Coordinates of C-alpha atoms and ligand atoms in Angstrom, one line a residue:
X20 CA 10.5 -45.9 253.0
X21 CA 6.8 -45.3 252.9
X22 CA 5.6 -48.7 254.0
X23 CA 1.8 -48.7 253.4
X24 CA 1.1 -50.1 249.9
X25 CA 4.9 -50.3 249.2
X26 CA 6.8 -53.2 247.6
X27 CA 9.8 -54.8 249.4
X28 CA 12.2 -55.5 246.6
X29 CA 15.7 -54.6 247.8
X30 CA 17.6 -53.6 250.9
X31 CA 18.4 -50.4 248.9
X32 CA 15.0 -49.1 249.9
X33 CA 15.7 -48.9 253.6
X34 CA 17.4 -46.4 255.9
X35 CA 18.3 -47.1 259.5
X36 CA 15.0 -45.8 260.8
X37 CA 13.1 -48.3 258.6
X38 CA 15.1 -51.1 260.0
X39 CA 14.4 -50.0 263.6
X40 CA 10.7 -49.8 262.7
X41 CA 10.6 -53.3 261.2
X42 CA 12.4 -54.8 264.2
X43 CA 10.1 -53.0 266.7
X44 CA 7.1 -54.3 264.9
X45 CA 8.7 -57.8 264.7
X46 CA 9.1 -57.7 268.5
X47 CA 5.5 -56.9 268.9
X48 CA 4.5 -60.0 266.9
X49 CA 6.0 -62.4 269.4
X50 CA 2.8 -63.2 271.4
X51 CA 1.1 -64.1 268.1
X52 CA 4.0 -66.2 266.6
X53 CA 4.4 -68.0 269.9
X54 CA 0.6 -68.8 270.0
X55 CA 0.0 -67.0 273.2
X56 CA -2.5 -64.7 271.4
X57 CA -4.5 -64.8 268.2
X58 CA -5.3 -61.9 265.9
X59 CA -7.6 -61.6 263.0
X60 CA -6.4 -58.3 261.7
X61 CA -6.0 -59.6 258.2
X62 CA -9.3 -61.5 258.2
X63 CA -10.4 -61.8 254.6
X64 CA -7.1 -60.8 253.1
X65 CA -5.4 -63.1 250.5
X66 CA -1.7 -63.6 250.0
X67 CA -0.5 -64.9 246.6
X68 CA 2.6 -66.9 247.5
X69 CA 4.3 -67.4 244.1
X70 CA 7.4 -69.6 244.3
X71 CA 9.0 -70.3 240.9
X72 CA 12.1 -71.8 242.6
X73 CA 12.5 -74.5 245.3
X74 CA 11.8 -73.2 248.9
X75 CA 10.8 -74.6 252.2
X76 CA 11.4 -71.9 254.9
X77 CA 10.7 -68.8 252.9
X78 CA 7.5 -70.1 251.3
X79 CA 6.1 -71.6 254.5
X80 CA 7.1 -68.9 256.9
X81 CA 5.7 -66.1 254.6
X82 CA 2.5 -68.2 254.4
X83 CA 2.4 -68.9 258.2
X84 CA 3.1 -65.2 258.9
X85 CA 0.1 -64.2 256.8
X86 CA -2.1 -66.9 258.5
X87 CA -0.9 -65.8 261.9
X88 CA -2.3 -62.3 261.1
X89 CA -5.6 -63.9 260.1
X90 CA -5.2 -63.9 256.4
X91 CA -5.5 -66.7 253.7
X92 CA -2.8 -68.0 251.5
X93 CA -3.0 -69.1 247.8
X94 CA 0.1 -70.7 246.5
X95 CA 1.8 -71.6 243.2
X96 CA 5.1 -73.5 243.2
X97 CA 7.3 -74.3 240.2
X98 CA 7.4 -72.6 236.8
X99 CA 6.2 -75.9 235.3
X100 CA 2.9 -75.6 237.2
X101 CA 2.1 -72.0 236.1
X102 CA 1.2 -70.3 232.9
X103 CA 4.7 -68.9 232.8
X104 CA 5.6 -72.3 231.3
X105 CA 3.2 -71.4 228.5
X106 CA 5.1 -68.3 227.7
X107 CA 3.1 -65.8 229.8
X108 CA 5.0 -62.6 230.7
X109 CA 5.7 -61.4 234.2
X110 CA 3.6 -58.3 233.3
X111 CA 0.5 -60.4 232.5
X112 CA 1.0 -62.7 235.5
X113 CA 1.3 -59.7 237.8
X114 CA -1.8 -58.0 236.4
X115 CA -3.8 -61.2 236.9
X116 CA -2.5 -62.3 240.3
X117 CA -2.7 -58.8 241.8
X118 CA -6.5 -59.0 241.0
X119 CA -6.7 -62.1 243.1
X120 CA -4.6 -61.1 246.1
X121 CA -4.0 -58.3 248.6
X122 CA -0.2 -59.0 248.7
X123 CA 2.2 -61.1 246.7
X124 CA 5.4 -62.8 247.7
X125 CA 7.4 -64.0 244.8
X126 CA 10.6 -66.0 244.3
X127 CA 12.0 -66.4 240.7
X128 CA 15.3 -67.7 239.3
X129 CA 16.0 -64.5 237.3
X130 CA 17.7 -61.5 238.9
X131 CA 15.5 -58.4 238.6
X132 CA 12.4 -60.5 237.9
X133 CA 10.5 -59.6 241.1
X134 CA 11.1 -55.9 240.6
X135 CA 9.8 -56.2 237.0
X136 CA 6.8 -58.1 238.2
X137 CA 6.1 -55.5 240.8
X138 CA 5.9 -52.7 238.2
X139 CA 2.7 -54.3 236.9
X140 CA 1.2 -55.4 240.3
X141 CA -1.6 -53.5 241.9
X142 CA -0.8 -54.8 245.3
X143 CA 2.4 -54.9 247.4
X144 CA 5.0 -57.4 246.2
X145 CA 7.7 -58.8 248.5
X146 CA 10.8 -60.3 247.1
X147 CA 11.3 -63.9 248.3
X148 CA 14.6 -64.1 246.3
X149 CA 15.4 -63.2 242.7
X150 CA 18.1 -65.3 241.2
X151 CA 21.5 -64.4 242.5
X152 CA 20.5 -60.8 243.2
X153 CA 18.8 -60.3 246.6
X154 CA 16.8 -61.9 249.3
X155 CA 15.8 -58.9 251.5
X156 CA 13.5 -60.6 254.0
X157 CA 16.2 -63.2 254.8
X158 CA 18.8 -60.5 255.4
X159 CA 16.3 -58.7 257.6
X160 CA 15.7 -61.8 259.7
X161 CA 19.4 -62.5 259.8
X162 CA 20.2 -59.1 261.1
X163 CA 17.3 -59.2 263.6
X164 CA 18.8 -62.5 264.8
X165 CA 22.3 -61.0 265.0
X166 CA 20.8 -58.1 267.0
X167 CA 19.2 -60.5 269.6
X168 CA 22.3 -62.7 269.8
X169 CA 24.6 -59.7 270.3
X170 CA 22.3 -58.2 272.9
X171 CA 22.5 -61.5 274.9
X172 CA 26.2 -60.8 275.1
X173 CA 25.7 -57.1 276.0
X174 CA 26.6 -55.9 272.5
X175 CA 25.0 -53.9 269.7
X176 CA 24.8 -53.8 265.9
X177 CA 27.4 -51.1 265.7
X178 CA 30.9 -52.4 266.1
X179 CA 30.7 -56.1 265.7
X180 CA 32.7 -58.7 263.7
X181 CA 31.2 -61.1 261.2
X182 CA 32.6 -63.7 258.8
X183 CA 30.5 -64.5 255.6
X184 CA 31.6 -67.9 254.4
X185 CA 31.1 -69.9 251.2
X186 CA 29.5 -69.1 247.9
X187 CA 29.6 -65.3 248.1
X188 CA 29.3 -64.9 244.3
X189 CA 25.9 -66.4 243.9
X190 CA 24.5 -66.3 247.4
X191 CA 21.7 -63.7 247.4
X192 CA 21.4 -63.7 251.2
X193 CA 24.9 -62.4 251.7
X194 CA 24.4 -59.8 249.0
X195 CA 21.4 -58.4 250.9
X196 CA 23.3 -58.7 254.2
X197 CA 26.2 -56.6 252.8
X198 CA 23.8 -53.9 251.8
X199 CA 22.1 -54.0 255.1
X200 CA 25.4 -53.7 257.0
X201 CA 26.1 -50.4 255.3
X202 CA 23.4 -48.9 257.5
X203 CA 25.4 -49.6 260.6
X204 CA 28.8 -48.4 262.0
X205 CA 32.2 -50.0 262.4
X206 CA 31.5 -53.5 261.3
X207 CA 34.4 -55.8 260.6
X208 CA 33.5 -58.0 257.7
X209 CA 35.6 -61.1 256.7
X210 CA 34.7 -62.6 253.4
X211 CA 35.7 -66.2 253.1
X212 CA 35.3 -67.9 249.7
X213 CA 37.1 -69.7 247.0
X214 CA 38.7 -67.1 244.7
X215 CA 36.2 -68.0 241.9
X216 CA 33.3 -67.4 244.2
X217 CA 34.3 -64.1 245.7
X218 CA 31.8 -61.4 246.8
X219 CA 31.0 -59.3 243.7
X220 CA 32.9 -56.0 243.8
X221 CA 29.9 -53.7 244.1
X222 CA 29.0 -55.2 247.5
X223 CA 32.6 -54.9 248.8
X224 CA 32.7 -51.3 247.6
X225 CA 29.5 -50.5 249.4
X226 CA 30.9 -52.0 252.6
X227 CA 34.1 -50.0 252.3
X228 CA 32.3 -46.8 251.5
X229 CA 30.3 -47.2 254.7
X230 CA 33.6 -47.2 256.6
X231 CA 33.6 -50.9 257.4
X232 CA 36.8 -53.0 257.5
X233 CA 36.7 -55.7 254.9
X234 CA 39.1 -58.6 254.6
X235 CA 38.9 -61.1 251.8
X236 CA 40.4 -64.6 252.1
X237 CA 40.1 -68.2 251.1
X238 CA 41.1 -69.6 254.5
X239 CA 38.4 -70.6 257.0
X240 CA 40.2 -71.3 260.3
X241 CA 42.0 -68.0 260.7
X242 CA 38.9 -66.1 259.7
X243 CA 36.6 -67.5 262.3
X244 CA 39.1 -67.0 265.2
X245 CA 38.1 -63.4 266.0
X246 CA 34.5 -62.9 265.0
X247 CA 31.2 -62.6 266.9
X248 CA 29.2 -64.2 264.1
X249 CA 30.0 -66.9 261.5
X250 CA 27.5 -67.0 258.6
X251 CA 28.0 -70.0 256.4
X252 CA 26.3 -70.5 253.1
X253 CA 25.6 -73.4 250.7
X254 CA 27.2 -73.7 247.3
X255 CA 24.4 -72.4 245.1
X256 CA 24.6 -75.3 242.7
X257 CA 21.5 -74.3 240.8
X258 CA 23.4 -71.2 239.5
X259 CA 26.4 -73.2 238.1
X260 CA 26.6 -74.5 234.6
X261 CA 26.8 -78.0 235.8
X262 CA 26.7 -80.1 239.0
X263 CA 30.4 -81.1 238.3
X264 CA 31.4 -77.4 238.5
X265 CA 29.5 -76.9 241.8
X266 CA 31.3 -80.1 243.1
X267 CA 34.6 -78.3 242.8
X268 CA 33.7 -76.1 245.7
X269 CA 31.2 -78.2 247.7
X270 CA 32.7 -79.2 251.1
X271 CA 35.5 -76.6 250.9
X272 CA 34.5 -74.9 254.1
X273 CA 33.1 -77.2 256.8
X274 CA 32.5 -76.0 260.3
X275 CA 32.1 -78.7 262.9
X276 CA 32.4 -78.8 266.7
X277 CA 36.1 -79.7 266.7
X278 CA 37.0 -76.8 264.5
X279 CA 34.7 -74.5 266.5
X280 CA 36.3 -75.5 269.8
X281 CA 39.8 -75.1 268.4
X282 CA 39.5 -71.8 266.6
X283 CA 36.4 -69.8 267.7
X284 CA 36.0 -67.6 270.7
X285 CA 33.6 -69.2 273.3
X286 CA 30.5 -67.1 272.4
X287 CA 30.8 -67.0 268.6
X288 CA 27.3 -67.3 267.1
X289 CA 26.9 -69.8 264.3
X290 CA 24.5 -68.9 261.5
X291 CA 23.3 -70.1 258.1
X292 CA 20.3 -69.1 256.0
X293 CA 19.6 -72.8 255.5
X294 CA 19.1 -75.2 253.9
X295 CA 22.5 -76.5 255.0
X296 CA 23.7 -79.1 252.6
X297 CA 23.9 -82.2 254.8
X298 CA 25.2 -84.6 252.2
X299 CA 28.5 -86.2 253.0
X300 CA 30.4 -84.2 250.4
X301 CA 29.2 -80.9 251.6
X302 CA 28.3 -80.4 255.3
X303 CA 29.1 -76.7 255.6
X304 CA 27.6 -76.9 259.1
X305 CA 28.1 -80.4 260.7
X306 CA 25.3 -82.1 262.6
X307 CA 27.6 -82.4 265.6
X308 CA 27.0 -78.7 266.2
X309 CA 23.3 -79.3 266.9
X310 CA 23.7 -79.2 270.6
X311 CA 26.0 -76.2 270.6
X312 CA 24.1 -73.4 272.3
X313 CA 25.6 -70.9 270.0
X314 CA 24.1 -72.5 266.9
X315 CA 21.5 -69.9 266.0
X316 CA 20.1 -71.5 262.8
X317 CA 16.7 -72.5 264.3
X318 CA 16.4 -69.2 266.1
X319 CA 16.9 -67.6 262.7
X320 CA 14.0 -69.6 261.3
X321 CA 11.7 -68.7 264.2
X322 CA 12.7 -65.1 263.9
X323 CA 11.8 -65.2 260.2
X324 CA 8.1 -65.5 261.1
X325 CA 8.3 -62.4 263.2
X326 CA 10.0 -60.3 260.6
X327 CA 7.7 -61.5 257.8
X328 CA 4.6 -60.7 260.0
X329 CA 6.1 -57.3 260.5
X330 CA 6.6 -56.7 256.8
X331 CA 3.0 -57.7 256.0
X332 CA 1.6 -55.5 258.9
X333 CA 3.6 -52.6 257.6
X334 CA 2.8 -52.8 253.9
X335 CA -0.9 -53.5 254.6
X336 CA -0.8 -50.7 257.2
X337 CA -2.4 -52.6 260.1
X338 CA 0.4 -52.3 262.7
X339 CA -1.8 -50.3 265.1
X340 CA -4.8 -52.6 264.7
X341 CA -3.1 -56.0 265.4
X342 CA -3.8 -56.0 269.2
X343 CA -7.4 -54.7 268.7
X344 CA -8.7 -58.1 267.5
X345 CA -6.5 -60.1 269.9
X346 CA -7.8 -63.0 271.9
X347 CA -6.3 -65.8 274.0
X348 CA -5.4 -69.2 272.4
X349 CA -7.6 -72.1 273.5
X350 CA -5.3 -75.0 272.8
X351 CA -2.2 -76.5 274.4
X352 CA 0.9 -74.5 273.4
X353 CA 3.4 -75.6 276.0
X354 CA 5.8 -77.3 273.5
X355 CA 6.2 -74.1 271.4
X356 CA 6.7 -71.8 274.4
X357 CA 9.6 -73.8 275.9
X358 CA 11.7 -73.7 272.7
Ligands
LIG112 C1 18.5 -69.2 250.7 C2 18.0 -68.8 249.4 O1 17.0 -69.3 248.8 O2 18.7 -67.9 248.8 N1 17.5 -70.0 251.4 C3 16.5 -69.4 252.1 O3 15.7 -68.7 251.6 N2 16.6 -69.5 253.5 C4 19.8 -69.8 250.8 C5 20.1 -71.0 249.9 O4 19.2 -71.6 249.2 O5 21.2 -71.5 250.0

């Protein structure tokens, strides 16, 4: 895609070269994200961070990424706190907010809403998750993490094995991941979900058309026995008609240290987009995995900052200028650097 001035709405926009470009730029952001260097390349720029659904990581890491490049962040959270609650259209909101900002990140409960918003925006719009549709920046940071984790075991993104587990029907992160995997070769994908929450057909078709092996099952243990990556997801209760309906599936697939030790190969990497539901009835990733060195969930969240910095630098076309304004950090950064 043509990054400068572009929107980031769907994984459909990217080819493999784009992914390589994003990952190379993300690598170059490491000194800034780790606070070894400061840059002011986005000095004076304003990010409109518009979150009309709950969020911790995506909202704060997009904001931090913009701050780390030297820009400022203005935020709206919750439909009830915005004029959308007064009936304002996405079109009007986009026209207004794009007059106040140099880039906009938006999360919204309705599938397709962020793309609709982008048509009226005069500045780049990045999709922070639109309903049960897509979450492209999460899929990018997940794949960036998978690349690093595989590389640590001498492997590459072509020819690996992954199990996607949980609510595959409503999970937008796994939808974007399936699309992203089509850009690679010979991936073995195991889709583990209750029958009612299966991966929508369009994503399965795309994986198969890309030549990948796809197995669909409702059994956890056998599926995690021969994979390089397990990627668990939360039951997306906000997309169900009622909490009771979500409760039918909550807790169905729990990975804990005992199950990991019994079934997984020694280096299997454990991932999750987070939040993991840590309530007793859910626990799709148990806390007893916290000391497992293959638990990559907090490496994913750290990598999210790098990938989101890269996306901003690309759409605002400052990649080549980041280092020009670099200077050393004056304060103690030891804790961060030893993570
Ligand atoms: C995910 C999301 O919002 O789709 N969270 C995130 O952004 N890391 C996954 C989820 O909420 O379960």
